[in-house]
Amino acid sequence: MGISVVMFGMIAFILLGLIVIPVIIIGTFGNGSPPLKFSYISFVLLTIQWTLYLTGFYVWLPVSVPDVAFTPIWFVICALALISVVREWKNNPAVSFVLLVLTGISFIFAVFIYGLSNM
C-alpha cells in the first residue's frame, strides 16, 4: 500500500512537472509566434511514452511485444521531437528549448535502457 502511494505521488509529480515547467518557461520567454502543430504532436507523443513507461503499461503486454516495440518506438519519437526542435527553433526558441530538454532526457534514458537490456 505504501509503495503504491509513493509511486503514484512520483508519477503525479513528474506529470505535473511536464505540464507546469513548460508553461512557466514559455510564458516567461515565449514572446514569439505560437508553436507549430508538429511541436505539439512531438510533446504529446513524448508525454504519452513517458506515461506508459512509468505506469508499467509495457509489463502488461506479452514479453516478446515490449522487446520488439519499446526501444524502436522510443528512438522514433526522439527523432521526431529532434526534427520538431530544429523546425521550431526559428519560430519560438522557448518552446524549442523545452522540447529539446525533454527529448535529450528521453534519448539518454532510451540509450541507457537499450544498454541494460543487451547485458
Short mmCIF file of C-alpha atoms in Angstrom, two decimals, residues 30-106:
data_model
loop_
_atom_site.label_atom_id
_atom_site.label_comp_id
_atom_site.label_asym_id
_atom_site.label_seq_id
_atom_site.Cartn_x
_atom_site.Cartn_y
_atom_site.Cartn_z
CA GLY A 30 7.94 32.82 -25.28
CA ASN A 31 7.29 36.17 -26.88
CA GLY A 32 7.49 34.70 -30.39
CA SER A 33 4.93 33.07 -32.58
CA PRO A 34 2.71 30.28 -31.30
CA PRO A 35 4.27 26.82 -31.51
CA LEU A 36 3.89 24.71 -34.62
CA LYS A 37 1.43 21.82 -34.59
CA PHE A 38 4.32 19.41 -35.14
CA SER A 39 5.82 20.60 -31.84
CA TYR A 40 2.57 19.90 -30.03
CA ILE A 41 2.43 16.43 -31.56
CA SER A 42 6.04 15.70 -30.55
CA PHE A 43 5.44 16.88 -26.99
CA VAL A 44 2.27 14.80 -26.66
CA LEU A 45 3.99 11.68 -28.03
CA LEU A 46 6.90 12.08 -25.59
CA THR A 47 4.50 12.61 -22.71
CA ILE A 48 2.43 9.55 -23.67
CA GLN A 49 5.58 7.43 -23.96
CA TRP A 50 6.79 8.52 -20.51
CA THR A 51 3.34 7.95 -19.01
CA LEU A 52 3.09 4.46 -20.49
CA TYR A 53 6.54 3.59 -19.22
CA LEU A 54 6.05 4.99 -15.71
CA THR A 55 2.66 3.36 -15.23
CA GLY A 56 4.01 -0.06 -16.20
CA PHE A 57 1.96 -0.45 -19.38
CA TYR A 58 4.70 -2.49 -21.05
CA VAL A 59 4.62 -5.04 -18.21
CA TRP A 60 1.04 -5.97 -19.10
CA LEU A 61 1.99 -6.95 -22.66
CA PRO A 62 3.44 -10.36 -23.57
CA VAL A 63 7.24 -10.49 -23.20
CA SER A 64 8.01 -10.53 -26.92
CA VAL A 65 5.99 -7.38 -27.72
CA PRO A 66 7.81 -4.85 -25.49
CA ASP A 67 11.19 -6.26 -26.52
CA VAL A 68 10.41 -5.58 -30.16
CA ALA A 69 8.37 -2.38 -29.83
CA PHE A 70 9.69 -0.41 -26.84
CA THR A 71 13.14 0.70 -27.99
CA PRO A 72 12.31 1.48 -31.65
CA ILE A 73 9.24 3.47 -30.66
CA TRP A 74 11.27 5.45 -28.12
CA PHE A 75 14.01 6.27 -30.67
CA VAL A 76 11.50 7.19 -33.39
CA ILE A 77 9.69 9.57 -31.04
CA CYS A 78 13.03 11.13 -30.04
CA ALA A 79 13.93 11.59 -33.73
CA LEU A 80 10.56 13.22 -34.46
CA ALA A 81 10.99 15.53 -31.48
CA LEU A 82 14.50 16.46 -32.62
CA ILE A 83 13.16 17.34 -36.08
CA SER A 84 10.50 19.41 -34.34
CA VAL A 85 13.15 21.20 -32.26
CA VAL A 86 15.10 22.15 -35.40
CA ARG A 87 11.97 23.41 -37.16
CA GLU A 88 10.70 25.24 -34.07
CA TRP A 89 13.99 27.00 -33.21
CA LYS A 90 13.37 29.82 -35.71
CA ASN A 91 9.70 30.15 -34.80
CA ASN A 92 9.78 30.09 -30.98
CA PRO A 93 13.07 29.30 -29.18
CA ALA A 94 11.40 28.92 -25.76
CA VAL A 95 9.20 26.06 -26.93
CA SER A 96 12.13 24.58 -28.79
CA PHE A 97 14.30 24.63 -25.66
CA VAL A 98 11.66 22.86 -23.56
CA LEU A 99 11.21 20.21 -26.24
CA LEU A 100 14.98 19.85 -26.61
CA VAL A 101 15.46 19.17 -22.89
CA LEU A 102 12.65 16.61 -22.83
CA THR A 103 13.99 14.96 -25.99
CA GLY A 104 17.53 14.85 -24.59
CA ILE A 105 16.40 13.23 -21.35
CA SER A 106 14.28 10.72 -23.27
#
